[in-house]
Amino acid sequence: AIGVSTLNITSLERPLGSLSATFPETCLRNSSISIVTSVWKDVDDVLEKPKDIIQFTAKKLSVGEVSQLVVSPLCGAVSLFVGTTRNNFEGKKVISLEYEAYLPMAENEIRKICNDIRQKWPVRHIAVFHRLGLVPVSEASTVIAVSSAHRAASLEAVSYAIDSLKAKVPIWKKEIYEESTSSWKRNKECFWAADD
Amino acid sequence: AIGVSTLNITSLERPLGSLSATFPETCLRNSSISIVTSVWKDVDDVLEKPKDIIQFTAKKLSVGEVSQLVVSPLCGAVSLFVGTTRNNFEGKKVISLEYEAYLPMAENEIRKICNDIRQKWPVRHIAVFHRLGLVPVSEASTVIAVSSAHRAASLEAVSYAIDSLKAKVPIWKKEIYEESTSSWKRNKECFWAADD
């Protein structure tokens, strides 16, 4: 068994409480130290069950908060992609973008992308956040974060996730130009855009 | 010239002030509207001069803050990599990592990596932050952020940056195990590690 000289019992309170809630027949608080040590590994597994966190929101996105959602003690890497509103598009001055999504289908498509990622790379947690409504210049319209034990998996997964999101997820954006004109668009990489 | 119907003069105060400070011979506040409009483009260029931001610190790293440093109105993409302390290494339970760097050389090597990136990809800003001293499990030892107009450049640049940092920058890490043992290591990908 792993040595326990530096094990801090108080730091086990929360995970043990949560494990007791999951398996009420166990009485973990009264276990001897050696049992506690072996339980600790199970706690990691229970608490760190892979999560796909998908959210559409009208609120401003926080890169720090989305990053924190995928952090795991089992992982050495978090990779992120943040899509921000540019102040120009095809030579025209953009003052903000407005996003709309067909929500049930959009969420479903992102869930499929998460599944694809898990088939391809050993990642832990995946978070895909997309803002809807007006997104001013320099603010984030999307934040994607993926954690993995080693860096290659999350780096490749994030790149795949944003490419797939642009190609497959029904999200429309309207550019609002300085000239007070605007136009709704499907993403030009979207698979059904070829019909235009 | 670009239309000005929605131009907000008060929002130009700060950039114009900063441009006046840079070129005190100009008196921008008294310019006519059409001159202000053409100046606005120059302001973007002046304020958004590409920056390489390199920092070693003993303080906790904030992913949100580093991300914000590279955001640019000219860019649609920010890509990030966050290296975090894992709770295990080669089957042993790790409770924290301790980092040391040979600072002048480390900063110089990171500056070279930034230059390499700029030769390879059209990126705007690059931030490379590295924490020194103790880094507990799940906290960030490094945060790399790159912005670019389009996503491929920053995604590829971030991947290149962390690979190069591991291979070339003189940073040592000590794993502190639960058993109260520890060992200092060069990164195993480091080019001079082959001599071991």
Short mmCIF file of C-alpha atoms in Angstrom, two decimals:
data_model
loop_
_atom_site.label_atom_id
_atom_site.label_comp_id
_atom_site.label_asym_id
_atom_site.label_seq_id
_atom_site.Cartn_x
_atom_site.Cartn_y
_atom_site.Cartn_z
CA ALA A 1 0.00 0.00 0.00
CA ILE A 2 1.02 3.61 -0.52
CA GLY A 3 2.71 5.26 2.49
CA VAL A 4 0.57 7.67 4.45
CA SER A 5 3.10 9.81 6.27
CA THR A 6 1.93 13.06 4.65
CA LEU A 7 -1.74 12.16 4.22
CA ASN A 8 -3.95 14.92 5.55
CA ILE A 9 -7.08 13.37 7.04
CA THR A 10 -9.09 16.60 7.17
CA SER A 11 -8.69 17.01 3.41
CA LEU A 12 -10.54 13.70 2.99
CA GLU A 13 -13.68 14.96 4.73
CA ARG A 14 -15.46 16.26 1.64
CA PRO A 15 -14.71 13.39 -0.78
CA LEU A 16 -15.45 10.80 1.93
CA GLY A 17 -18.74 12.55 2.70
CA SER A 18 -19.62 12.43 -0.96
CA LEU A 19 -18.64 8.77 -1.25
CA SER A 20 -20.74 7.94 1.84
CA ALA A 21 -23.69 9.67 0.20
CA THR A 22 -23.22 7.53 -2.89
CA PHE A 23 -22.73 4.27 -0.96
CA PRO A 24 -24.57 4.80 2.36
CA GLU A 25 -23.94 1.21 3.45
CA THR A 26 -20.24 2.02 3.97
CA CYS A 27 -19.16 3.77 7.12
CA LEU A 28 -15.96 5.34 5.92
CA ARG A 29 -15.31 7.77 8.72
CA ASN A 30 -14.61 4.93 11.11
CA SER A 31 -12.26 3.07 8.76
CA SER A 32 -8.68 2.49 9.75
CA ILE A 33 -5.97 4.49 8.05
CA SER A 34 -5.03 1.76 5.59
CA ILE A 35 -8.63 1.41 4.39
CA VAL A 36 -8.88 5.18 4.04
CA THR A 37 -5.81 5.13 1.82
CA SER A 38 -7.26 2.59 -0.56
CA VAL A 39 -10.65 4.36 -0.56
CA TRP A 40 -8.90 7.59 -1.61
CA LYS A 41 -8.17 6.14 -5.05
CA ASP A 42 -11.83 5.22 -5.53
CA VAL A 43 -12.82 8.74 -4.47
CA ASP A 44 -10.66 10.15 -7.28
CA ASP A 45 -12.43 7.88 -9.73
CA VAL A 46 -15.90 8.76 -8.44
CA LEU A 47 -15.29 12.50 -8.32
CA GLU A 48 -13.46 12.59 -11.62
CA LYS A 49 -15.96 10.68 -13.74
CA PRO A 50 -15.61 12.22 -17.23
CA LYS A 51 -18.00 15.14 -17.73
CA ASP A 52 -19.32 16.81 -20.89
CA ILE A 53 -20.46 20.30 -19.92
CA ILE A 54 -22.45 22.07 -22.64
CA GLN A 55 -23.97 25.47 -22.11
CA PHE A 56 -25.66 28.16 -24.21
CA THR A 57 -26.02 31.46 -22.41
CA ALA A 58 -26.76 35.13 -23.03
CA LYS A 59 -24.25 36.07 -20.31
CA LYS A 60 -20.63 37.13 -20.85
CA LEU A 61 -18.36 34.07 -20.94
CA SER A 62 -15.48 33.73 -18.46
CA VAL A 63 -12.44 31.88 -19.81
CA GLY A 64 -11.16 31.33 -16.25
CA GLU A 65 -14.43 29.76 -15.09
CA VAL A 66 -14.76 27.41 -18.08
CA SER A 67 -11.12 26.38 -17.68
CA GLN A 68 -11.69 25.63 -13.98
CA LEU A 69 -14.64 23.34 -14.81
CA VAL A 70 -12.40 20.83 -16.61
CA VAL A 71 -9.42 20.91 -14.22
CA SER A 72 -8.76 17.49 -12.71
CA PRO A 73 -6.14 16.18 -10.28
CA LEU A 74 -5.64 13.30 -12.72
CA CYS A 75 -4.71 15.67 -15.58
CA GLY A 76 -1.56 17.57 -16.47
CA ALA A 77 -3.11 19.53 -19.31
CA VAL A 78 -6.02 21.84 -20.10
CA SER A 79 -6.27 23.16 -23.66
CA LEU A 80 -8.69 25.91 -24.62
CA PHE A 81 -10.03 27.73 -27.62
CA VAL A 82 -11.78 31.09 -27.32
CA GLY A 83 -13.63 32.56 -30.30
CA THR A 84 -13.85 36.35 -30.04
CA THR A 85 -15.65 39.03 -32.10
CA ARG A 86 -13.29 40.69 -34.61
CA ASN A 87 -13.72 44.35 -35.47
CA ASN A 88 -13.66 43.67 -39.21
CA PHE A 89 -15.10 41.28 -41.77
CA GLU A 90 -14.35 41.38 -45.49
CA GLY A 91 -13.13 44.97 -45.22
CA LYS A 92 -16.15 46.19 -43.26
CA LYS A 93 -15.96 47.53 -39.69
CA VAL A 94 -17.90 45.22 -37.34
CA ILE A 95 -19.18 46.61 -34.03
CA SER A 96 -20.71 43.41 -32.69
CA LEU A 97 -21.97 39.97 -33.64
CA GLU A 98 -25.35 38.53 -32.76
CA TYR A 99 -25.74 34.76 -32.36
CA GLU A 100 -28.80 32.55 -32.59
CA ALA A 101 -28.92 28.77 -32.30
CA TYR A 102 -31.49 26.08 -32.92
CA LEU A 103 -31.02 24.90 -29.36
CA PRO A 104 -32.17 21.25 -29.14
CA MET A 105 -30.29 20.34 -32.33
CA ALA A 106 -27.24 22.47 -31.42
CA GLU A 107 -26.87 20.80 -28.03
CA ASN A 108 -27.34 17.39 -29.59
CA GLU A 109 -24.68 18.05 -32.23
CA ILE A 110 -22.20 19.23 -29.58
CA ARG A 111 -22.90 16.09 -27.56
CA LYS A 112 -22.03 14.04 -30.67
CA ILE A 113 -18.78 15.99 -31.05
CA CYS A 114 -17.93 15.18 -27.41
CA ASN A 115 -18.57 11.49 -28.11
CA ASP A 116 -16.38 11.62 -31.22
CA ILE A 117 -13.59 13.21 -29.18
CA ARG A 118 -13.80 10.44 -26.57
CA GLN A 119 -13.48 7.82 -29.34
CA LYS A 120 -10.36 9.52 -30.67
CA TRP A 121 -8.44 10.78 -27.62
CA PRO A 122 -8.11 9.85 -23.92
CA VAL A 123 -9.50 13.10 -22.50
CA ARG A 124 -11.06 13.66 -19.07
CA HIS A 125 -13.53 16.59 -19.08
CA ILE A 126 -14.93 18.60 -22.00
CA ALA A 127 -16.66 21.99 -21.69
CA VAL A 128 -18.29 23.75 -24.65
CA PHE A 129 -19.84 27.14 -23.88
CA HIS A 130 -21.51 29.34 -26.49
CA ARG A 131 -22.89 32.81 -25.97
CA LEU A 132 -26.13 33.85 -27.69
CA GLY A 133 -27.39 37.33 -28.53
CA LEU A 134 -25.10 40.34 -28.95
CA VAL A 135 -21.36 39.77 -28.51
CA PRO A 136 -19.38 43.05 -28.69
CA VAL A 137 -15.90 43.28 -30.27
CA SER A 138 -13.17 41.45 -28.27
CA GLU A 139 -15.67 39.45 -26.18
CA ALA A 140 -15.95 35.66 -26.39
CA SER A 141 -18.70 33.97 -28.40
CA THR A 142 -17.41 30.49 -27.59
CA VAL A 143 -15.07 28.90 -25.05
CA ILE A 144 -14.03 25.26 -25.44
CA ALA A 145 -11.90 23.57 -22.77
CA VAL A 146 -10.62 19.98 -22.60
CA SER A 147 -8.47 18.30 -19.94
CA SER A 148 -6.25 15.25 -20.36
CA ALA A 149 -3.45 13.47 -18.51
CA HIS A 150 -0.93 14.37 -21.22
CA ARG A 151 -1.03 17.43 -23.46
CA ALA A 152 -1.30 16.00 -27.00
CA ALA A 153 -4.82 14.62 -26.40
CA SER A 154 -6.39 17.87 -25.21
CA LEU A 155 -4.56 20.02 -27.79
CA GLU A 156 -5.79 17.87 -30.68
CA ALA A 157 -9.28 17.50 -29.19
CA VAL A 158 -9.80 21.27 -28.85
CA SER A 159 -8.76 21.86 -32.44
CA TYR A 160 -11.15 19.11 -33.60
CA ALA A 161 -13.94 20.50 -31.40
CA ILE A 162 -13.90 24.02 -32.85
CA ASP A 163 -13.58 22.73 -36.45
CA SER A 164 -16.55 20.41 -35.87
CA LEU A 165 -18.60 23.07 -34.10
CA LYS A 166 -18.17 25.43 -37.07
CA ALA A 167 -19.01 22.68 -39.57
CA LYS A 168 -21.90 20.90 -37.88
CA VAL A 169 -23.69 22.92 -35.20
CA PRO A 170 -26.71 25.04 -36.23
CA ILE A 171 -25.57 28.42 -34.95
CA TRP A 172 -26.13 31.56 -37.02
CA LYS A 173 -24.33 34.84 -36.65
CA LYS A 174 -25.33 38.32 -37.73
CA GLU A 175 -22.58 40.86 -38.28
CA ILE A 176 -23.55 44.35 -37.17
CA TYR A 177 -21.53 46.85 -39.18
CA GLU A 178 -20.61 50.43 -38.41
CA GLU A 179 -22.70 51.48 -41.45
CA SER A 180 -25.78 50.21 -39.55
CA THR A 181 -26.26 47.39 -42.03
CA SER A 182 -26.23 43.77 -40.95
CA SER A 183 -26.71 40.29 -42.34
CA TRP A 184 -27.51 36.87 -40.93
CA LYS A 185 -25.16 34.07 -41.95
CA ARG A 186 -24.67 30.38 -41.51
CA ASN A 187 -21.03 29.56 -40.89
CA LYS A 188 -19.42 29.25 -44.32
CA GLU A 189 -17.80 25.97 -43.22
CA CYS A 190 -21.19 24.51 -42.34
CA PHE A 191 -21.90 21.35 -44.32
CA TRP A 192 -25.25 22.57 -45.65
CA ALA A 193 -23.84 25.99 -46.70
CA ALA A 194 -22.86 24.46 -50.05
CA ASP A 195 -26.54 24.68 -51.02
CA ASP A 196 -26.43 28.50 -51.05
CA ALA B 1 -14.04 56.36 -46.34
CA ILE B 2 -15.96 54.17 -43.88
CA GLY B 3 -19.33 55.57 -42.82
CA VAL B 4 -19.51 57.13 -39.37
CA SER B 5 -23.21 56.99 -38.52
CA THR B 6 -22.68 54.83 -35.42
CA LEU B 7 -19.22 56.07 -34.46
CA ASN B 8 -19.09 56.89 -30.76
CA ILE B 9 -16.74 59.80 -30.20
CA THR B 10 -16.39 59.29 -26.45
CA SER B 11 -15.10 55.77 -27.01
CA LEU B 12 -12.18 57.30 -28.93
CA GLU B 13 -10.99 59.36 -25.95
CA ARG B 14 -8.60 56.76 -24.54
CA PRO B 15 -6.99 55.57 -27.78
CA LEU B 16 -6.71 59.14 -29.06
CA GLY B 17 -5.11 60.22 -25.80
CA SER B 18 -2.64 57.39 -26.09
CA LEU B 19 -1.90 58.27 -29.73
CA SER B 20 -1.40 61.93 -28.76
CA ALA B 21 1.08 60.80 -26.12
CA THR B 22 2.98 58.83 -28.76
CA PHE B 23 2.87 61.61 -31.35
CA PRO B 24 2.57 64.82 -29.30
CA GLU B 25 2.90 66.99 -32.42
CA THR B 26 -0.59 65.92 -33.51
CA CYS B 27 -3.64 67.55 -31.98
CA LEU B 28 -6.20 64.82 -32.54
CA ARG B 29 -8.97 66.04 -30.26
CA ASN B 30 -9.59 68.98 -32.58
CA SER B 31 -9.66 66.92 -35.78
CA SER B 32 -12.76 66.89 -37.90
CA ILE B 33 -14.91 63.76 -38.02
CA SER B 34 -13.44 62.49 -41.27
CA ILE B 35 -9.89 62.80 -39.93
CA VAL B 36 -10.93 61.03 -36.71
CA THR B 37 -12.27 58.14 -38.76
CA SER B 38 -9.03 57.64 -40.63
CA VAL B 39 -7.04 58.07 -37.41
CA TRP B 40 -9.13 55.30 -35.81
CA LYS B 41 -7.52 52.71 -38.08
CA ASP B 42 -4.04 53.94 -37.11
CA VAL B 43 -5.03 53.79 -33.43
CA ASP B 44 -5.89 50.09 -33.86
CA ASP B 45 -2.46 49.52 -35.36
CA VAL B 46 -0.65 51.47 -32.64
CA LEU B 47 -2.53 49.91 -29.72
CA GLU B 48 -2.40 46.44 -31.20
CA LYS B 49 1.32 46.30 -31.95
CA PRO B 50 2.22 42.61 -31.46
CA LYS B 51 3.32 41.90 -27.89
CA ASP B 52 5.33 39.04 -26.41
CA ILE B 53 4.51 38.90 -22.70
CA ILE B 54 6.80 36.59 -20.72
CA GLN B 55 6.53 36.23 -16.96
CA PHE B 56 7.95 34.00 -14.25
CA THR B 57 6.17 34.36 -10.94
CA ALA B 58 5.75 32.65 -7.57
CA LYS B 59 2.06 33.67 -7.54
CA LYS B 60 -0.90 31.52 -8.54
CA LEU B 61 -1.55 31.85 -12.29
CA SER B 62 -4.93 33.05 -13.55
CA VAL B 63 -6.03 31.56 -16.88
CA GLY B 64 -8.60 34.34 -17.32
CA GLU B 65 -6.04 37.10 -16.81
CA VAL B 66 -3.46 35.62 -19.18
CA SER B 67 -6.17 35.07 -21.79
CA GLN B 68 -7.29 38.70 -21.45
CA LEU B 69 -3.73 39.96 -22.08
CA VAL B 70 -3.71 38.61 -25.65
CA VAL B 71 -7.28 39.53 -26.63
CA SER B 72 -7.33 41.94 -29.57
CA PRO B 73 -10.17 43.59 -31.54
CA LEU B 74 -8.32 42.49 -34.69
CA CYS B 75 -8.46 38.80 -33.66
CA GLY B 76 -11.20 36.17 -33.79
CA ALA B 77 -9.24 33.53 -31.87
CA VAL B 78 -7.37 32.98 -28.63
CA SER B 79 -5.86 29.55 -28.06
CA LEU B 80 -4.47 28.50 -24.69
CA PHE B 81 -2.56 25.73 -23.04
CA VAL B 82 -2.51 25.27 -19.26
CA GLY B 83 -0.08 22.83 -17.65
CA THR B 84 -1.38 21.61 -14.28
CA THR B 85 0.11 19.47 -11.51
CA ARG B 86 -1.08 15.85 -11.75
CA ASN B 87 -1.62 13.81 -8.60
CA ASN B 88 0.45 10.90 -9.92
CA PHE B 89 3.70 10.20 -11.70
CA GLU B 90 4.93 6.75 -12.69
CA GLY B 91 2.56 5.12 -10.20
CA LYS B 92 3.51 7.35 -7.29
CA LYS B 93 1.13 9.77 -5.58
CA VAL B 94 2.32 13.36 -6.13
CA ILE B 95 1.17 16.06 -3.71
CA SER B 96 2.85 19.02 -5.40
CA LEU B 97 5.54 20.03 -7.86
CA GLU B 98 8.27 22.54 -7.22
CA TYR B 99 9.72 24.51 -10.15
CA GLU B 100 13.05 26.29 -10.53
CA ALA B 101 14.34 28.06 -13.62
CA TYR B 102 17.64 29.54 -14.70
CA LEU B 103 15.91 32.85 -15.29
CA PRO B 104 18.01 34.89 -17.76
CA MET B 105 18.44 31.89 -20.05
CA ALA B 106 14.83 30.71 -19.62
CA GLU B 107 13.43 34.11 -20.57
CA ASN B 108 15.81 34.32 -23.52
CA GLU B 109 14.77 30.88 -24.78
CA ILE B 110 11.08 31.76 -24.52
CA ARG B 111 11.74 34.97 -26.45
CA LYS B 112 13.34 32.84 -29.20
CA ILE B 113 10.25 30.57 -29.25
CA CYS B 114 8.05 33.68 -29.68
CA ASN B 115 10.23 34.78 -32.61
CA ASP B 116 10.00 31.31 -34.17
CA ILE B 117 6.21 31.42 -33.84
CA ARG B 118 6.08 34.79 -35.61
CA GLN B 119 8.14 33.37 -38.49
CA LYS B 120 5.72 30.46 -38.85
CA TRP B 121 2.24 31.87 -38.17
CA PRO B 122 0.46 35.24 -38.45
CA VAL B 123 -0.31 35.66 -34.74
CA ARG B 124 -0.99 38.89 -32.86
CA HIS B 125 -0.07 38.60 -29.15
CA ILE B 126 1.76 35.82 -27.29
CA ALA B 127 1.78 35.37 -23.49
CA VAL B 128 3.91 32.75 -21.73
CA PHE B 129 3.55 32.61 -17.96
CA HIS B 130 5.39 30.12 -15.74
CA ARG B 131 4.98 29.69 -12.02
CA LEU B 132 8.03 28.98 -9.85
CA GLY B 133 8.21 27.33 -6.43
CA LEU B 134 5.54 24.98 -5.12
CA VAL B 135 2.56 24.23 -7.36
CA PRO B 136 -0.09 22.08 -5.62
CA VAL B 137 -2.11 19.41 -7.45
CA SER B 138 -4.63 20.87 -9.98
CA GLU B 139 -2.98 24.31 -10.04
CA ALA B 140 -1.30 25.73 -13.15
CA SER B 141 2.47 25.69 -13.58
CA THR B 142 2.28 27.29 -17.02
CA VAL B 143 -0.27 29.22 -19.06
CA ILE B 144 0.39 29.97 -22.73
CA ALA B 145 -2.01 32.14 -24.73
CA VAL B 146 -1.83 33.24 -28.37
CA SER B 147 -4.24 35.39 -30.38
CA SER B 148 -4.70 35.47 -34.15
CA ALA B 149 -7.21 36.74 -36.70
CA HIS B 150 -8.17 33.18 -37.71
CA ARG B 151 -8.08 30.11 -35.50
CA ALA B 152 -5.58 27.78 -37.21
CA ALA B 153 -2.61 30.08 -36.52
CA SER B 154 -3.11 30.37 -32.76
CA LEU B 155 -4.05 26.68 -32.33
CA GLU B 156 -0.87 25.52 -34.06
CA ALA B 157 1.28 28.16 -32.37
CA VAL B 158 0.18 27.15 -28.86
CA SER B 159 0.94 23.51 -29.54
CA TYR B 160 4.38 24.46 -30.89
CA ALA B 161 5.01 26.76 -27.91
CA ILE B 162 4.44 24.13 -25.22
CA ASP B 163 6.43 21.49 -27.14
CA SER B 164 9.32 23.95 -27.52
CA LEU B 165 9.11 25.13 -23.92
CA LYS B 166 9.41 21.53 -22.67
CA ALA B 167 12.30 20.79 -25.05
CA LYS B 168 14.39 23.96 -24.80
CA VAL B 169 13.75 26.07 -21.72
CA PRO B 170 15.89 25.44 -18.61
CA ILE B 171 13.14 24.78 -16.07
CA TRP B 172 13.51 21.99 -13.52
CA LYS B 173 10.73 20.34 -11.59
CA LYS B 174 10.81 18.43 -8.33
CA GLU B 175 8.03 15.98 -7.68
CA ILE B 176 7.00 15.86 -4.04
CA TYR B 177 5.52 12.46 -3.29
CA GLU B 178 3.14 11.36 -0.57
CA GLU B 179 5.94 9.15 0.79
CA SER B 180 7.87 12.35 1.59
CA THR B 181 10.48 11.53 -1.02
CA SER B 182 11.21 13.84 -3.92
CA SER B 183 13.52 14.21 -6.88
CA TRP B 184 14.64 17.06 -9.11
CA LYS B 185 14.32 16.46 -12.84
CA ARG B 186 14.99 18.12 -16.12
CA ASN B 187 12.09 17.67 -18.49
CA LYS B 188 12.61 14.31 -20.18
CA GLU B 189 11.97 15.97 -23.58
CA CYS B 190 14.73 18.51 -22.96
CA PHE B 191 17.42 18.32 -25.67
CA TRP B 192 20.27 17.89 -23.19
CA ALA B 193 18.47 15.16 -21.19
CA ALA B 194 19.88 12.57 -23.61
CA ASP B 195 23.20 12.88 -21.74
CA ASP B 196 21.67 11.34 -18.57
#
